[in-house]
């Protein structure tokens, strides 16, 4: 696993060390000797950081260690700059007992206070286990450095023993469940990089899209553009569509291996950055699962906290569950998304001042469509469009048609032909984009080629 060094993360000669001589428990406390704290620039953006350069058990086991991280984090909040926490060690020094617990509780509270005020980024340079995985998940984005880095609340040995009953029975078997090692299959994991150089490049790109704090506006980029039709993009979906309408076809995707049917990330349109939500349901029969909805909610919560405008490209036909446990989980996931997308609190005060522009590019049906469209209708700063030929409905149009016309289909001498006939009839009468516009769910129905121009116009207005 690569050892992360602070001077390899920041722009050359830009990093200034702070709290170099600090000793939280007196001169004898060396728990923080592997820690480097300070500030520097990444892509000419000010960033504060606490980097644990240890490759072994450099855990947050001492007051000196945690106090220095906390003070650096508080300085980042005061200056309104992103904060990067690099975790090097993978375990806690149990010889410190309750002192280790105090160190962790202080850092947990500091992260809670900073949440939503500045972007919080965590990088794990070695296996991220136990309380470290919880600390990492309190941040907005988590990156793993090293393709064999493990991320999980339970250690690999613990998973192995639990999965096979006894440690001896697990001999020779893979101790790591599929999805934990290097796949990024966890809600907060934004990406996995093979080495420090790739990590630095990824962090630089991420920070270039982020505001400095919740009080800052979105960054702008120098980009020459003209408002011209996007060309033939009607057949594009998912990542291809996002890249087709963004500046220089550049899209920074986050968490690509978690909830794969949902796509989240950042892109620029006409030189203005925005959070982007898209869908690729080709592997899930057009539907979205619990992980995808959690991914949507988590990304929306971050964008809402920092007033990042959204660009939503909607194309899904409902929700799915692969097990009874996932089916039971879905209502809570949908409720979380509903709360994340709400722009008002109970008193009617605007909490987010965040608008979004949405495009129904294919189909938008079911509970998920209701939540997203409700947020657009509720927020006066949001706009919703649909491509010509798009379908909008409370449930899948085919299922709705079978319920509405079941008697007619049953009485027809050719039920298969009748089924097709009545589904088409239902779609023409009730599920068209124009019908949704009549109900004030949409602002306009547009040609696909107008999509990029509408995004640029919206971002310029807000």
GROMACS .gro file of C-alpha atoms in nm:
model
  462
    1UNK     CA    1   0.000   0.000   0.000
    2UNK     CA    2   0.140   0.344  -0.088
    3UNK     CA    3   0.252   0.568   0.196
    4UNK     CA    4   0.101   0.914   0.158
    5UNK     CA    5   0.345   1.205   0.195
    6UNK     CA    6   0.217   1.560   0.234
    7UNK     CA    7   0.467   1.708  -0.015
    8UNK     CA    8   0.341   1.471  -0.284
    9UNK     CA    9  -0.018   1.590  -0.245
   10UNK     CA   10   0.017   1.966  -0.274
   11UNK     CA   11   0.145   2.211  -0.533
   12UNK     CA   12   0.524   2.235  -0.524
   13UNK     CA   13   0.663   2.445  -0.236
   14UNK     CA   14   0.314   2.556  -0.134
   15UNK     CA   15   0.262   2.364   0.191
   16UNK     CA   16   0.317   2.544   0.523
   17UNK     CA   17   0.345   2.323   0.832
   18UNK     CA   18   0.167   2.421   1.152
   19UNK     CA   19   0.179   2.295   1.513
   20UNK     CA   20   0.516   2.137   1.445
   21UNK     CA   21   0.628   2.126   1.811
   22UNK     CA   22   0.288   2.055   1.967
   23UNK     CA   23   0.276   1.786   2.235
   24UNK     CA   24  -0.073   1.735   2.373
   25UNK     CA   25   0.026   1.520   2.674
   26UNK     CA   26   0.361   1.679   2.739
   27UNK     CA   27   0.708   1.621   2.601
   28UNK     CA   28   0.672   1.246   2.636
   29UNK     CA   29   0.375   1.216   2.401
   30UNK     CA   30   0.500   1.105   2.061
   31UNK     CA   31   0.164   0.987   1.927
   32UNK     CA   32   0.156   1.264   1.671
   33UNK     CA   33   0.508   1.239   1.537
   34UNK     CA   34   0.385   1.083   1.213
   35UNK     CA   35   0.128   1.359   1.165
   36UNK     CA   36   0.185   1.663   0.945
   37UNK     CA   37  -0.064   1.950   0.969
   38UNK     CA   38  -0.085   2.276   0.779
   39UNK     CA   39  -0.213   2.436   0.462
   40UNK     CA   40  -0.115   2.465   0.100
   41UNK     CA   41  -0.261   2.483  -0.249
   42UNK     CA   42  -0.401   2.219  -0.479
   43UNK     CA   43  -0.446   2.354  -0.828
   44UNK     CA   44  -0.398   2.702  -0.677
   45UNK     CA   45  -0.688   2.648  -0.436
   46UNK     CA   46  -0.624   2.692  -0.062
   47UNK     CA   47  -0.662   2.364   0.127
   48UNK     CA   48  -0.595   2.270   0.490
   49UNK     CA   49  -0.477   1.918   0.567
   50UNK     CA   50  -0.380   1.673   0.838
   51UNK     CA   51  -0.168   1.395   0.687
   52UNK     CA   52  -0.072   1.083   0.884
   53UNK     CA   53   0.245   0.966   0.713
   54UNK     CA   54   0.270   0.643   0.911
   55UNK     CA   55   0.242   0.314   0.728
   56UNK     CA   56   0.168   0.103   1.036
   57UNK     CA   57  -0.047   0.172   1.340
   58UNK     CA   58  -0.051   0.550   1.313
   59UNK     CA   59  -0.402   0.565   1.452
   60UNK     CA   60  -0.564   0.859   1.629
   61UNK     CA   61  -0.459   0.708   1.960
   62UNK     CA   62  -0.318   1.014   2.137
   63UNK     CA   63  -0.450   1.350   2.248
   64UNK     CA   64  -0.163   1.521   2.069
   65UNK     CA   65  -0.261   1.357   1.741
   66UNK     CA   66  -0.631   1.436   1.765
   67UNK     CA   67  -0.582   1.788   1.905
   68UNK     CA   68  -0.363   1.886   1.611
   69UNK     CA   69  -0.615   1.747   1.362
   70UNK     CA   70  -0.896   1.934   1.538
   71UNK     CA   71  -0.709   2.266   1.546
   72UNK     CA   72  -0.625   2.235   1.176
   73UNK     CA   73  -0.987   2.154   1.096
   74UNK     CA   74  -1.107   2.455   1.296
   75UNK     CA   75  -0.860   2.678   1.109
   76UNK     CA   76  -1.003   2.551   0.780
   77UNK     CA   77  -1.353   2.646   0.894
   78UNK     CA   78  -1.239   2.995   0.999
   79UNK     CA   79  -1.066   3.056   0.664
   80UNK     CA   80  -1.344   2.893   0.462
   81UNK     CA   81  -1.130   2.634   0.285
   82UNK     CA   82  -1.166   2.259   0.215
   83UNK     CA   83  -1.008   2.017   0.462
   84UNK     CA   84  -0.831   1.690   0.377
   85UNK     CA   85  -0.774   1.425   0.644
   86UNK     CA   86  -0.533   1.150   0.542
   87UNK     CA   87  -0.548   0.839   0.759
   88UNK     CA   88  -0.232   0.632   0.750
   89UNK     CA   89  -0.264   0.375   1.027
   90UNK     CA   90  -0.531   0.109   1.034
   91UNK     CA   91  -0.569   0.027   1.403
   92UNK     CA   92  -0.586   0.182   1.748
   93UNK     CA   93  -0.311   0.157   2.010
   94UNK     CA   94  -0.506  -0.021   2.283
   95UNK     CA   95  -0.233   0.052   2.540
   96UNK     CA   96  -0.369   0.404   2.568
   97UNK     CA   97  -0.711   0.284   2.686
   98UNK     CA   98  -0.953   0.564   2.771
   99UNK     CA   99  -0.717   0.829   2.635
  100UNK     CA  100  -0.772   0.685   2.288
  101UNK     CA  101  -1.147   0.711   2.340
  102UNK     CA  102  -1.116   1.078   2.438
  103UNK     CA  103  -0.909   1.143   2.127
  104UNK     CA  104  -1.174   0.991   1.904
  105UNK     CA  105  -1.471   1.164   2.068
  106UNK     CA  106  -1.304   1.503   2.028
  107UNK     CA  107  -1.241   1.445   1.660
  108UNK     CA  108  -1.594   1.313   1.602
  109UNK     CA  109  -1.742   1.630   1.754
  110UNK     CA  110  -1.508   1.851   1.551
  111UNK     CA  111  -1.614   1.681   1.227
  112UNK     CA  112  -1.980   1.722   1.323
  113UNK     CA  113  -1.929   2.096   1.380
  114UNK     CA  114  -1.752   2.140   1.046
  115UNK     CA  115  -2.000   1.933   0.847
  116UNK     CA  116  -2.185   2.147   0.595
  117UNK     CA  117  -1.956   2.448   0.648
  118UNK     CA  118  -1.656   2.341   0.442
  119UNK     CA  119  -1.598   2.043   0.211
  120UNK     CA  120  -1.453   1.752   0.411
  121UNK     CA  121  -1.238   1.497   0.228
  122UNK     CA  122  -1.086   1.184   0.377
  123UNK     CA  123  -0.809   0.977   0.219
  124UNK     CA  124  -0.718   0.631   0.350
  125UNK     CA  125  -0.363   0.530   0.265
  126UNK     CA  126  -0.393   0.192   0.434
  127UNK     CA  127  -0.674  -0.035   0.550
  128UNK     CA  128  -0.954   0.179   0.696
  129UNK     CA  129  -1.113  -0.026   0.975
  130UNK     CA  130  -1.336   0.026   1.277
  131UNK     CA  131  -1.367   0.380   1.408
  132UNK     CA  132  -1.147   0.501   1.123
  133UNK     CA  133  -1.409   0.392   0.870
  134UNK     CA  134  -1.672   0.580   1.072
  135UNK     CA  135  -1.455   0.895   1.086
  136UNK     CA  136  -1.399   0.868   0.713
  137UNK     CA  137  -1.771   0.829   0.648
  138UNK     CA  138  -1.843   1.149   0.841
  139UNK     CA  139  -1.661   1.334   0.563
  140UNK     CA  140  -1.827   1.432   0.237
  141UNK     CA  141  -1.593   1.231   0.015
  142UNK     CA  142  -1.371   0.931   0.087
  143UNK     CA  143  -1.086   0.817  -0.137
  144UNK     CA  144  -0.872   0.506  -0.107
  145UNK     CA  145  -0.508   0.517  -0.213
  146UNK     CA  146  -0.390   0.173  -0.314
  147UNK     CA  147  -0.578  -0.092  -0.508
  148UNK     CA  148  -0.561  -0.337  -0.216
  149UNK     CA  149  -0.684  -0.093   0.047
  150UNK     CA  150  -0.961  -0.233   0.266
  151UNK     CA  151  -1.258  -0.023   0.380
  152UNK     CA  152  -1.499  -0.161   0.639
  153UNK     CA  153  -1.612  -0.131   1.000
  154UNK     CA  154  -1.506  -0.493   1.069
  155UNK     CA  155  -1.152  -0.608   0.996
  156UNK     CA  156  -1.080  -0.866   0.729
  157UNK     CA  157  -0.998  -1.120   1.002
  158UNK     CA  158  -1.328  -1.046   1.174
  159UNK     CA  159  -1.525  -1.088   0.853
  160UNK     CA  160  -1.341  -1.412   0.785
  161UNK     CA  161  -1.418  -1.557   1.128
  162UNK     CA  162  -1.785  -1.454   1.116
  163UNK     CA  163  -1.841  -1.575   0.760
  164UNK     CA  164  -1.693  -1.921   0.814
  165UNK     CA  165  -1.777  -1.978   1.180
  166UNK     CA  166  -1.426  -2.046   1.306
  167UNK     CA  167  -1.096  -1.884   1.200
  168UNK     CA  168  -0.940  -2.227   1.131
  169UNK     CA  169  -1.224  -2.319   0.893
  170UNK     CA  170  -1.153  -2.008   0.687
  171UNK     CA  171  -0.794  -2.101   0.604
  172UNK     CA  172  -0.707  -2.029   0.246
  173UNK     CA  173  -1.036  -1.852   0.172
  174UNK     CA  174  -1.071  -1.491   0.065
  175UNK     CA  175  -1.136  -1.294   0.387
  176UNK     CA  176  -1.269  -0.987   0.210
  177UNK     CA  177  -1.627  -0.987   0.074
  178UNK     CA  178  -1.664  -0.877  -0.285
  179UNK     CA  179  -1.699  -0.501  -0.296
  180UNK     CA  180  -1.491  -0.401   0.004
  181UNK     CA  181  -1.141  -0.418  -0.135
  182UNK     CA  182  -1.065  -0.158  -0.402
  183UNK     CA  183  -1.408  -0.167  -0.564
  184UNK     CA  184  -1.540   0.143  -0.391
  185UNK     CA  185  -1.866  -0.035  -0.311
  186UNK     CA  186  -1.967   0.182  -0.014
  187UNK     CA  187  -2.185   0.490   0.003
  188UNK     CA  188  -1.922   0.754   0.080
  189UNK     CA  189  -1.638   0.612  -0.133
  190UNK     CA  190  -1.583   0.858  -0.415
  191UNK     CA  191  -1.297   0.673  -0.580
  192UNK     CA  192  -0.993   0.445  -0.557
  193UNK     CA  193  -0.652   0.553  -0.688
  194UNK     CA  194  -0.349   0.327  -0.741
  195UNK     CA  195  -0.086   0.571  -0.614
  196UNK     CA  196  -0.028   0.918  -0.470
  197UNK     CA  197   0.024   1.082  -0.810
  198UNK     CA  198  -0.316   0.968  -0.935
  199UNK     CA  199  -0.471   1.065  -0.600
  200UNK     CA  200  -0.328   1.416  -0.624
  201UNK     CA  201  -0.468   1.458  -0.974
  202UNK     CA  202  -0.812   1.337  -0.863
  203UNK     CA  203  -0.820   1.563  -0.556
  204UNK     CA  204  -0.715   1.863  -0.764
  205UNK     CA  205  -0.998   1.805  -1.008
  206UNK     CA  206  -1.253   1.752  -0.729
  207UNK     CA  207  -1.154   2.068  -0.543
  208UNK     CA  208  -1.165   2.270  -0.865
  209UNK     CA  209  -1.540   2.204  -0.879
  210UNK     CA  210  -1.616   2.274  -0.511
  211UNK     CA  211  -1.699   2.601  -0.336
  212UNK     CA  212  -1.458   2.703  -0.062
  213UNK     CA  213  -1.732   2.698   0.202
  214UNK     CA  214  -2.108   2.716   0.246
  215UNK     CA  215  -2.082   3.097   0.213
  216UNK     CA  216  -1.895   3.088  -0.118
  217UNK     CA  217  -2.027   3.081  -0.470
  218UNK     CA  218  -1.947   2.810  -0.721
  219UNK     CA  219  -1.616   2.836  -0.908
  220UNK     CA  220  -1.612   2.958  -1.266
  221UNK     CA  221  -1.386   2.843  -1.548
  222UNK     CA  222  -1.254   3.023  -1.853
  223UNK     CA  223  -1.440   2.866  -2.140
  224UNK     CA  224  -1.533   3.013  -2.475
  225UNK     CA  225  -1.871   2.893  -2.590
  226UNK     CA  226  -2.160   2.984  -2.815
  227UNK     CA  227  -2.523   2.890  -2.764
  228UNK     CA  228  -2.563   2.645  -3.049
  229UNK     CA  229  -2.762   2.321  -3.073
  230UNK     CA  230  -2.586   2.020  -2.919
  231UNK     CA  231  -2.622   1.804  -3.226
  232UNK     CA  232  -2.787   1.464  -3.237
  233UNK     CA  233  -2.788   1.348  -2.874
  234UNK     CA  234  -3.134   1.191  -2.868
  235UNK     CA  235  -2.993   0.839  -2.855
  236UNK     CA  236  -2.746   0.906  -2.575
  237UNK     CA  237  -2.799   0.804  -2.214
  238UNK     CA  238  -2.605   0.808  -1.888
  239UNK     CA  239  -2.239   0.907  -1.897
  240UNK     CA  240  -2.234   0.956  -2.272
  241UNK     CA  241  -2.513   1.212  -2.248
  242UNK     CA  242  -2.349   1.399  -1.960
  243UNK     CA  243  -2.020   1.427  -2.146
  244UNK     CA  244  -2.198   1.532  -2.467
  245UNK     CA  245  -2.350   1.842  -2.302
  246UNK     CA  246  -2.063   1.939  -2.066
  247UNK     CA  247  -1.763   2.160  -2.141
  248UNK     CA  248  -1.484   1.968  -2.315
  249UNK     CA  249  -1.677   1.643  -2.252
  250UNK     CA  250  -1.527   1.651  -1.902
  251UNK     CA  251  -1.719   1.483  -1.620
  252UNK     CA  252  -1.585   1.397  -1.273
  253UNK     CA  253  -1.782   1.094  -1.159
  254UNK     CA  254  -1.807   1.000  -0.791
  255UNK     CA  255  -1.869   0.655  -0.648
  256UNK     CA  256  -1.901   0.479  -0.981
  257UNK     CA  257  -1.911   0.131  -0.823
  258UNK     CA  258  -2.182   0.203  -0.566
  259UNK     CA  259  -2.544   0.208  -0.679
  260UNK     CA  260  -2.423   0.178  -1.035
  261UNK     CA  261  -2.762   0.260  -1.188
  262UNK     CA  262  -2.727   0.616  -1.052
  263UNK     CA  263  -2.454   0.850  -1.179
  264UNK     CA  264  -2.335   1.144  -0.968
  265UNK     CA  265  -2.052   1.391  -1.009
  266UNK     CA  266  -1.948   1.737  -1.123
  267UNK     CA  267  -1.919   1.905  -1.462
  268UNK     CA  268  -1.902   2.254  -1.605
  269UNK     CA  269  -2.146   2.408  -1.852
  270UNK     CA  270  -2.046   2.730  -2.020
  271UNK     CA  271  -1.773   2.776  -1.760
  272UNK     CA  272  -2.002   2.727  -1.460
  273UNK     CA  273  -1.977   2.423  -1.232
  274UNK     CA  274  -2.275   2.216  -1.123
  275UNK     CA  275  -2.358   1.888  -0.956
  276UNK     CA  276  -2.487   1.633  -1.207
  277UNK     CA  277  -2.726   1.341  -1.157
  278UNK     CA  278  -2.783   1.088  -1.432
  279UNK     CA  279  -2.901   0.730  -1.471
  280UNK     CA  280  -2.774   0.415  -1.639
  281UNK     CA  281  -3.034   0.148  -1.572
  282UNK     CA  282  -2.932  -0.082  -1.855
  283UNK     CA  283  -2.835  -0.356  -1.606
  284UNK     CA  284  -3.141  -0.313  -1.379
  285UNK     CA  285  -3.427  -0.321  -1.629
  286UNK     CA  286  -3.479   0.055  -1.606
  287UNK     CA  287  -3.513   0.060  -1.228
  288UNK     CA  288  -3.326   0.203  -0.928
  289UNK     CA  289  -3.243   0.015  -0.606
  290UNK     CA  290  -3.184   0.113  -0.244
  291UNK     CA  291  -2.813   0.178  -0.293
  292UNK     CA  292  -2.882   0.404  -0.589
  293UNK     CA  293  -3.138   0.604  -0.390
  294UNK     CA  294  -2.896   0.639  -0.095
  295UNK     CA  295  -2.632   0.757  -0.340
  296UNK     CA  296  -2.876   1.016  -0.477
  297UNK     CA  297  -2.965   1.135  -0.127
  298UNK     CA  298  -2.605   1.163  -0.008
  299UNK     CA  299  -2.497   1.364  -0.314
  300UNK     CA  300  -2.806   1.586  -0.293
  301UNK     CA  301  -2.741   1.655   0.077
  302UNK     CA  302  -2.390   1.775  -0.003
  303UNK     CA  303  -2.504   1.993  -0.292
  304UNK     CA  304  -2.782   2.138  -0.079
  305UNK     CA  305  -2.546   2.226   0.208
  306UNK     CA  306  -2.313   2.415  -0.024
  307UNK     CA  307  -2.579   2.562  -0.254
  308UNK     CA  308  -2.443   2.380  -0.556
  309UNK     CA  309  -2.687   2.399  -0.849
  310UNK     CA  310  -2.799   2.069  -0.994
  311UNK     CA  311  -2.838   1.931  -1.343
  312UNK     CA  312  -3.064   1.623  -1.339
  313UNK     CA  313  -3.098   1.393  -1.640
  314UNK     CA  314  -3.384   1.159  -1.553
  315UNK     CA  315  -3.446   0.823  -1.716
  316UNK     CA  316  -3.586   0.537  -1.504
  317UNK     CA  317  -3.907   0.337  -1.481
  318UNK     CA  318  -3.933   0.267  -1.109
  319UNK     CA  319  -3.759   0.099  -0.818
  320UNK     CA  320  -3.648  -0.259  -0.752
  321UNK     CA  321  -3.545  -0.481  -0.460
  322UNK     CA  322  -3.337  -0.797  -0.482
  323UNK     CA  323  -3.439  -0.919  -0.137
  324UNK     CA  324  -3.704  -0.870   0.130
  325UNK     CA  325  -3.447  -0.683   0.340
  326UNK     CA  326  -3.386  -0.436   0.056
  327UNK     CA  327  -3.762  -0.398   0.003
  328UNK     CA  328  -3.800  -0.308   0.371
  329UNK     CA  329  -3.514  -0.060   0.341
  330UNK     CA  330  -3.653   0.125   0.037
  331UNK     CA  331  -3.918   0.340   0.218
  332UNK     CA  332  -3.654   0.488   0.449
  333UNK     CA  333  -3.423   0.552   0.152
  334UNK     CA  334  -3.700   0.731  -0.038
  335UNK     CA  335  -3.788   0.936   0.271
  336UNK     CA  336  -3.423   1.040   0.309
  337UNK     CA  337  -3.412   1.147  -0.056
  338UNK     CA  338  -3.737   1.340  -0.014
  339UNK     CA  339  -3.588   1.528   0.281
  340UNK     CA  340  -3.263   1.594   0.096
  341UNK     CA  341  -3.442   1.738  -0.205
  342UNK     CA  342  -3.681   1.954  -0.004
  343UNK     CA  343  -3.595   2.324  -0.028
  344UNK     CA  344  -3.809   2.438   0.264
  345UNK     CA  345  -3.829   2.362   0.632
  346UNK     CA  346  -4.147   2.337   0.839
  347UNK     CA  347  -4.157   2.715   0.884
  348UNK     CA  348  -4.140   2.777   0.511
  349UNK     CA  349  -3.789   2.921   0.521
  350UNK     CA  350  -3.565   2.840   0.230
  351UNK     CA  351  -3.282   2.629   0.367
  352UNK     CA  352  -3.074   2.560   0.063
  353UNK     CA  353  -3.115   2.841  -0.188
  354UNK     CA  354  -3.015   2.570  -0.431
  355UNK     CA  355  -3.192   2.532  -0.759
  356UNK     CA  356  -3.177   2.263  -1.020
  357UNK     CA  357  -3.263   2.214  -1.382
  358UNK     CA  358  -3.409   1.874  -1.468
  359UNK     CA  359  -3.457   1.699  -1.801
  360UNK     CA  360  -3.670   1.388  -1.849
  361UNK     CA  361  -3.479   1.227  -2.133
  362UNK     CA  362  -3.669   0.898  -2.153
  363UNK     CA  363  -3.901   0.773  -1.881
  364UNK     CA  364  -3.968   0.905  -1.530
  365UNK     CA  365  -4.212   0.685  -1.339
  366UNK     CA  366  -4.296   0.582  -0.987
  367UNK     CA  367  -4.211   0.696  -0.636
  368UNK     CA  368  -3.867   0.824  -0.731
  369UNK     CA  369  -4.010   1.042  -1.007
  370UNK     CA  370  -4.266   1.183  -0.762
  371UNK     CA  371  -3.993   1.283  -0.515
  372UNK     CA  372  -3.773   1.451  -0.776
  373UNK     CA  373  -4.059   1.626  -0.954
  374UNK     CA  374  -4.208   1.740  -0.623
  375UNK     CA  375  -3.878   1.904  -0.534
  376UNK     CA  376  -3.879   2.087  -0.867
  377UNK     CA  377  -4.237   2.209  -0.822
  378UNK     CA  378  -4.174   2.308  -0.458
  379UNK     CA  379  -3.859   2.508  -0.533
  380UNK     CA  380  -3.937   2.822  -0.727
  381UNK     CA  381  -3.571   2.839  -0.828
  382UNK     CA  382  -3.587   2.509  -1.017
  383UNK     CA  383  -3.688   2.437  -1.376
  384UNK     CA  384  -3.799   2.107  -1.531
  385UNK     CA  385  -3.800   2.011  -1.899
  386UNK     CA  386  -3.875   1.695  -2.092
  387UNK     CA  387  -3.753   1.576  -2.428
  388UNK     CA  388  -4.016   1.526  -2.694
  389UNK     CA  389  -4.142   1.171  -2.673
  390UNK     CA  390  -4.053   1.133  -2.305
  391UNK     CA  391  -4.290   0.946  -2.072
  392UNK     CA  392  -4.399   1.072  -1.729
  393UNK     CA  393  -4.632   0.881  -1.498
  394UNK     CA  394  -4.704   0.781  -1.139
  395UNK     CA  395  -4.630   0.416  -1.223
  396UNK     CA  396  -4.498   0.225  -1.519
  397UNK     CA  397  -4.736   0.303  -1.812
  398UNK     CA  398  -4.758  -0.065  -1.911
  399UNK     CA  399  -4.866  -0.165  -1.561
  400UNK     CA  400  -5.112   0.124  -1.545
  401UNK     CA  401  -5.266   0.029  -1.879
  402UNK     CA  402  -5.310  -0.334  -1.772
  403UNK     CA  403  -5.493  -0.222  -1.460
  404UNK     CA  404  -5.710   0.037  -1.633
  405UNK     CA  405  -5.808  -0.174  -1.933
  406UNK     CA  406  -5.795  -0.523  -1.786
  407UNK     CA  407  -6.159  -0.597  -1.868
  408UNK     CA  408  -6.124  -0.487  -2.230
  409UNK     CA  409  -5.804  -0.690  -2.273
  410UNK     CA  410  -5.962  -0.998  -2.119
  411UNK     CA  411  -6.270  -0.972  -2.344
  412UNK     CA  412  -6.070  -0.927  -2.665
  413UNK     CA  413  -6.032  -1.244  -2.880
  414UNK     CA  414  -5.661  -1.161  -2.922
  415UNK     CA  415  -5.539  -1.060  -2.571
  416UNK     CA  416  -5.175  -1.014  -2.676
  417UNK     CA  417  -5.266  -0.765  -2.949
  418UNK     CA  418  -5.516  -0.595  -2.720
  419UNK     CA  419  -5.249  -0.558  -2.453
  420UNK     CA  420  -5.018  -0.375  -2.694
  421UNK     CA  421  -5.306  -0.164  -2.822
  422UNK     CA  422  -5.420  -0.043  -2.480
  423UNK     CA  423  -5.068   0.022  -2.354
  424UNK     CA  424  -5.008   0.250  -2.652
  425UNK     CA  425  -5.346   0.417  -2.593
  426UNK     CA  426  -5.266   0.480  -2.227
  427UNK     CA  427  -4.924   0.625  -2.311
  428UNK     CA  428  -5.074   0.866  -2.568
  429UNK     CA  429  -5.348   0.985  -2.335
  430UNK     CA  430  -5.184   0.996  -1.992
  431UNK     CA  431  -4.807   0.946  -1.996
  432UNK     CA  432  -4.680   1.205  -2.242
  433UNK     CA  433  -4.455   1.493  -2.149
  434UNK     CA  434  -4.725   1.731  -2.273
  435UNK     CA  435  -4.975   1.581  -2.028
  436UNK     CA  436  -4.728   1.642  -1.744
  437UNK     CA  437  -4.690   2.000  -1.866
  438UNK     CA  438  -5.065   2.051  -1.849
  439UNK     CA  439  -5.045   1.959  -1.479
  440UNK     CA  440  -4.763   2.215  -1.423
  441UNK     CA  441  -4.506   1.944  -1.356
  442UNK     CA  442  -4.292   2.065  -1.647
  443UNK     CA  443  -4.193   2.408  -1.773
  444UNK     CA  444  -4.150   2.307  -2.134
  445UNK     CA  445  -4.105   2.020  -2.378
  446UNK     CA  446  -3.789   2.062  -2.584
  447UNK     CA  447  -3.586   1.899  -2.857
  448UNK     CA  448  -3.281   1.708  -2.723
  449UNK     CA  449  -3.045   1.938  -2.912
  450UNK     CA  450  -3.154   2.229  -2.690
  451UNK     CA  451  -3.042   2.060  -2.367
  452UNK     CA  452  -2.695   2.210  -2.327
  453UNK     CA  453  -2.817   2.562  -2.409
  454UNK     CA  454  -3.095   2.535  -2.150
  455UNK     CA  455  -2.843   2.425  -1.886
  456UNK     CA  456  -2.608   2.714  -1.964
  457UNK     CA  457  -2.893   2.967  -1.961
  458UNK     CA  458  -3.015   2.838  -1.624
  459UNK     CA  459  -2.671   2.846  -1.460
  460UNK     CA  460  -2.612   3.199  -1.588
  461UNK     CA  461  -2.943   3.317  -1.442
  462UNK     CA  462  -2.892   3.175  -1.092
   0.00000   0.00000   0.00000
